[in-house]
Amino acid sequence: NAGVTQTPKFQVLKTGQSMTLQCAQDMNHNSMYWYRQDPGMGLRLIYYSASEGTTDKGEVPNGYNVSRLNKREFSLRLESAAPSQTSVYFCASSDLGLTQHFGDGTRLSIL
Amino acid sequence: GENVEQHPSTLSVQEGDSAVIKCTYSDSASNYFPWYKQELGKGPQLIIDIRSNVGEKKDQRIAVTLNKTAKHFSLHITETQPEDSAVYFCAATPQELSGGGADGLTFGKGTHLIIQP
């Protein structure tokens, strides 16, 4: 049982480049989330999708877009990467009222 | 929005002793309080959670207490072992249990727990 799978695990970008972080879950969960984790800051919510076909902004959405492709997949896109977006990105999923399950993260460096 | 404060940022205890991590929250509508453990290079993993209709919950060496009036909750680990060394995060959310959407979690900034042999 894979749970929440994130790809890639590591990525280095140059300022201004674009990329999409992929996330897929195999637990048939309705809700999916993207967080970023910075040293000393804990995890902060970027965007979430309460159910297939809906997305909402979290605490730090600027510079990001998301797509809920289907019930399994929720992608995060950086259109024009900036050094301030260097971070570890975590995807999570949950069913209504239940625990959020996290992937192992994508470590993104922007030069 | 919700604000979660977590203390201490670093906690060092002798193996076998107890460890306590404390969190406070600001939004009285929050009703779900999970605790996550994060090991190096891994994503956070849930270790215990509590809902606002319960004051205390235990699972073997781990317990969580909740004081809704004071808006604080705590994680207690007894008989600590080397494998307890990790970063621990508390979180809070006004989680809906039926219908509607499911909001994201608001996390504390984490506690680095070090178990000294």
Tab-separated table of C-alpha atoms in Angstrom:
chain	number	residue	atom	x	y	z
A	1	ASN	CA	0.000	0.000	0.000
A	2	ALA	CA	1.836	3.107	-1.281
A	3	GLY	CA	-0.311	5.771	0.439
A	4	VAL	CA	0.710	9.237	-0.832
A	5	THR	CA	3.369	9.327	-3.553
A	6	GLN	CA	5.196	12.513	-4.535
A	7	THR	CA	7.427	13.035	-7.562
A	8	PRO	CA	10.111	14.110	-7.995
A	9	LYS	CA	11.911	13.661	-4.658
A	10	PHE	CA	14.534	16.309	-5.445
A	11	GLN	CA	14.701	19.134	-7.979
A	12	VAL	CA	16.980	22.085	-8.689
A	13	LEU	CA	15.626	24.945	-10.780
A	14	LYS	CA	16.896	28.276	-12.009
A	15	THR	CA	15.003	31.460	-11.197
A	16	GLY	CA	12.190	31.957	-13.704
A	17	GLN	CA	11.844	28.308	-14.685
A	18	SER	CA	8.551	26.502	-14.275
A	19	MET	CA	7.778	23.071	-12.942
A	20	THR	CA	4.959	20.885	-11.700
A	21	LEU	CA	5.107	18.791	-8.547
A	22	GLN	CA	3.032	15.646	-8.757
A	23	CYS	CA	1.070	13.934	-5.997
A	24	ALA	CA	-1.052	10.791	-6.117
A	25	GLN	CA	-2.898	8.879	-3.388
A	26	ASP	CA	-4.308	5.372	-3.504
A	27	MET	CA	-6.558	5.560	-0.414
A	28	ASN	CA	-9.673	6.846	-2.230
A	29	HIS	CA	-9.566	10.021	-0.136
A	30	ASN	CA	-11.749	12.981	-1.042
A	31	SER	CA	-9.459	15.770	0.217
A	32	MET	CA	-5.896	16.616	-0.782
A	33	TYR	CA	-3.473	19.305	0.379
A	34	TRP	CA	-0.172	20.970	-0.466
A	35	TYR	CA	2.086	22.321	2.301
A	36	ARG	CA	5.545	23.841	2.305
A	37	GLN	CA	8.031	23.347	5.145
A	38	ASP	CA	10.747	25.875	5.860
A	39	PRO	CA	13.302	25.749	8.712
A	40	GLY	CA	11.780	27.068	11.933
A	41	MET	CA	8.401	27.678	10.285
A	42	GLY	CA	6.613	24.363	10.580
A	43	LEU	CA	4.327	23.394	7.715
A	44	ARG	CA	2.179	26.018	6.001
A	45	LEU	CA	-0.814	25.287	3.794
A	46	ILE	CA	-0.489	26.443	0.169
A	47	TYR	CA	-3.679	25.092	-1.436
A	48	TYR	CA	-6.171	22.370	-0.746
A	49	SER	CA	-8.892	20.478	-2.575
A	50	ALA	CA	-11.805	19.416	-0.398
A	51	SER	CA	-13.194	17.191	-3.131
A	52	GLU	CA	-12.670	16.410	-6.794
A	53	GLY	CA	-13.354	19.512	-8.873
A	54	THR	CA	-12.738	22.071	-6.108
A	55	THR	CA	-9.628	23.924	-4.964
A	56	ASP	CA	-9.108	26.625	-2.352
A	57	LYS	CA	-6.271	28.884	-1.237
A	58	GLY	CA	-4.471	28.251	2.005
A	59	GLU	CA	-2.179	30.484	4.027
A	60	VAL	CA	0.577	31.014	1.408
A	61	PRO	CA	-0.853	30.597	-2.143
A	62	ASN	CA	1.023	33.383	-3.966
A	63	GLY	CA	3.245	32.126	-6.788
A	64	TYR	CA	1.531	28.732	-7.017
A	65	ASN	CA	-1.294	27.108	-8.949
A	66	VAL	CA	-2.916	23.730	-8.423
A	67	SER	CA	-4.921	21.223	-10.415
A	68	ARG	CA	-7.078	18.437	-9.023
A	69	LEU	CA	-6.725	16.194	-12.044
A	70	ASN	CA	-8.996	13.458	-10.694
A	71	LYS	CA	-9.746	11.950	-7.287
A	72	ARG	CA	-6.251	10.413	-7.032
A	73	GLU	CA	-4.045	13.238	-8.273
A	74	PHE	CA	-3.356	16.794	-7.119
A	75	SER	CA	-0.533	18.761	-8.749
A	76	LEU	CA	1.242	21.952	-7.689
A	77	ARG	CA	2.720	24.259	-10.337
A	78	LEU	CA	5.322	26.988	-10.027
A	79	GLU	CA	4.963	29.168	-13.150
A	80	SER	CA	8.064	31.318	-12.587
A	81	ALA	CA	10.205	29.968	-9.758
A	82	ALA	CA	11.772	32.384	-7.271
A	83	PRO	CA	14.515	31.726	-4.671
A	84	SER	CA	11.910	32.337	-1.914
A	85	GLN	CA	10.164	29.171	-3.097
A	86	THR	CA	13.130	27.012	-2.094
A	87	SER	CA	11.513	24.639	0.380
A	88	VAL	CA	10.357	21.100	1.060
A	89	TYR	CA	6.886	20.509	-0.340
A	90	PHE	CA	4.529	17.965	1.179
A	91	CYS	CA	1.314	16.593	-0.230
A	92	ALA	CA	-1.321	15.069	2.056
A	93	SER	CA	-4.715	13.439	1.704
A	94	SER	CA	-7.615	12.731	4.024
A	95	ASP	CA	-11.208	11.645	4.077
A	96	LEU	CA	-13.794	13.884	5.738
A	97	GLY	CA	-13.265	13.945	9.476
A	98	LEU	CA	-10.198	11.720	9.429
A	99	THR	CA	-6.428	11.880	9.584
A	100	GLN	CA	-4.222	13.602	7.026
A	101	HIS	CA	-1.641	11.231	5.526
A	102	PHE	CA	1.544	12.793	4.175
A	103	GLY	CA	3.958	11.862	1.404
A	104	ASP	CA	7.716	12.004	1.917
A	105	GLY	CA	8.133	15.373	0.238
A	106	THR	CA	9.804	17.052	-2.719
A	107	ARG	CA	12.977	18.961	-1.900
A	108	LEU	CA	13.107	21.959	-4.239
A	109	SER	CA	16.057	24.355	-4.601
A	110	ILE	CA	15.822	27.473	-6.751
A	111	LEU	CA	19.060	29.160	-7.695
B	1	GLY	CA	-7.347	32.481	11.029
B	2	GLU	CA	-5.948	29.931	13.436
B	3	ASN	CA	-2.565	30.473	15.129
B	4	VAL	CA	-0.760	27.619	16.898
B	5	GLU	CA	2.165	28.223	19.248
B	6	GLN	CA	4.397	25.290	20.267
B	7	HIS	CA	6.979	25.055	23.065
B	8	PRO	CA	9.763	24.232	23.559
B	9	SER	CA	11.544	24.354	20.206
B	10	THR	CA	14.164	21.873	21.477
B	11	LEU	CA	13.808	19.350	24.300
B	12	SER	CA	16.559	17.066	25.552
B	13	VAL	CA	15.697	14.307	28.037
B	14	GLN	CA	17.466	11.269	29.444
B	15	GLU	CA	16.389	7.912	28.112
B	16	GLY	CA	13.628	6.539	30.318
B	17	ASP	CA	12.449	9.970	31.467
B	18	SER	CA	9.219	11.657	30.369
B	19	ALA	CA	8.876	14.412	27.761
B	20	VAL	CA	6.122	17.012	27.550
B	21	ILE	CA	5.443	19.316	24.596
B	22	LYS	CA	2.852	22.074	24.865
B	23	CYS	CA	0.751	23.928	22.286
B	24	THR	CA	-1.766	26.747	22.410
B	25	TYR	CA	-4.300	27.688	19.743
B	26	SER	CA	-6.287	30.842	19.075
B	27	ASP	CA	-9.469	29.827	17.222
B	28	SER	CA	-12.199	28.602	19.560
B	29	ALA	CA	-13.834	26.874	16.547
B	30	SER	CA	-10.929	24.405	16.284
B	31	ASN	CA	-12.092	20.934	17.252
B	32	TYR	CA	-9.425	18.515	16.018
B	33	PHE	CA	-5.848	18.403	17.373
B	34	PRO	CA	-3.397	15.900	15.868
B	35	TRP	CA	0.241	15.333	16.765
B	36	TYR	CA	2.754	14.332	14.112
B	37	LYS	CA	6.247	12.858	14.338
B	38	GLN	CA	8.713	13.647	11.580
B	39	GLU	CA	11.947	11.744	11.099
B	40	LEU	CA	14.794	13.063	8.970
B	41	GLY	CA	13.990	12.941	5.270
B	42	LYS	CA	10.433	11.720	5.821
B	43	GLY	CA	6.965	13.212	5.844
B	44	PRO	CA	5.056	13.793	9.102
B	45	GLN	CA	3.323	10.737	10.523
B	46	LEU	CA	0.345	10.901	12.857
B	47	ILE	CA	1.078	9.497	16.309
B	48	ILE	CA	-2.054	10.517	18.220
B	49	ASP	CA	-4.986	12.897	17.882
B	50	ILE	CA	-7.763	14.260	20.046
B	51	ARG	CA	-11.120	15.866	19.354
B	52	SER	CA	-12.664	18.659	21.363
B	53	ASN	CA	-15.265	16.434	23.025
B	54	VAL	CA	-12.496	14.495	24.824
B	55	GLY	CA	-10.120	15.742	27.536
B	56	GLU	CA	-7.436	13.057	27.379
B	57	LYS	CA	-6.393	10.176	25.148
B	58	LYS	CA	-3.698	7.534	25.655
B	59	ASP	CA	-1.945	5.093	23.377
B	60	GLN	CA	0.686	3.028	25.167
B	61	ARG	CA	3.534	5.454	26.108
B	62	ILE	CA	1.916	8.456	24.442
B	63	ALA	CA	-0.890	10.626	25.799
B	64	VAL	CA	-2.481	13.902	24.776
B	65	THR	CA	-4.468	16.250	27.012
B	66	LEU	CA	-6.766	19.073	25.912
B	67	ASN	CA	-7.989	22.087	27.876
B	68	LYS	CA	-10.605	23.812	25.720
B	69	THR	CA	-11.169	26.649	28.159
B	70	ALA	CA	-7.503	27.613	28.152
B	71	LYS	CA	-7.082	26.649	24.480
B	72	HIS	CA	-4.052	24.482	25.057
B	73	PHE	CA	-3.122	20.866	24.476
B	74	SER	CA	-0.066	18.818	25.375
B	75	LEU	CA	1.778	15.695	24.273
B	76	HIS	CA	3.214	13.416	26.960
B	77	ILE	CA	5.710	10.666	26.171
B	78	THR	CA	6.672	8.366	29.050
B	79	GLU	CA	9.646	5.996	29.336
B	80	THR	CA	11.367	7.665	26.387
B	81	GLN	CA	13.483	5.545	24.059
B	82	PRO	CA	16.154	6.445	21.479
B	83	GLU	CA	13.677	5.887	18.644
B	84	ASP	CA	11.529	8.697	20.057
B	85	SER	CA	14.167	11.192	18.856
B	86	ALA	CA	12.517	13.221	16.076
B	87	VAL	CA	10.720	16.504	15.393
B	88	TYR	CA	7.171	16.642	16.757
B	89	PHE	CA	4.445	18.953	15.435
B	90	CYS	CA	1.115	19.845	16.944
B	91	ALA	CA	-1.704	21.081	14.728
B	92	ALA	CA	-5.271	22.333	14.952
B	93	THR	CA	-8.229	22.727	12.623
B	94	PRO	CA	-11.980	23.356	12.755
B	95	GLN	CA	-12.484	20.068	10.930
B	96	GLU	CA	-15.962	19.329	9.624
B	97	LEU	CA	-17.065	15.776	10.237
B	98	SER	CA	-19.775	15.641	7.607
B	99	GLY	CA	-20.525	17.458	4.424
B	100	GLY	CA	-18.808	20.634	3.280
B	101	GLY	CA	-15.079	20.838	2.837
B	102	ALA	CA	-12.107	19.720	4.859
B	103	ASP	CA	-9.830	22.587	5.840
B	104	GLY	CA	-6.096	22.199	6.045
B	105	LEU	CA	-4.207	21.951	9.321
B	106	THR	CA	-2.483	24.864	11.061
B	107	PHE	CA	0.799	23.589	12.474
B	108	GLY	CA	3.021	24.689	15.323
B	109	LYS	CA	6.665	25.296	14.452
B	110	GLY	CA	7.865	21.978	15.832
B	111	THR	CA	9.843	20.569	18.768
B	112	HIS	CA	13.115	18.768	18.223
B	113	LEU	CA	13.111	15.988	20.825
B	114	ILE	CA	16.523	14.547	21.671
B	115	ILE	CA	16.762	11.404	23.791
B	116	GLN	CA	20.116	11.224	25.574
B	117	PRO	CA	21.412	7.676	26.209
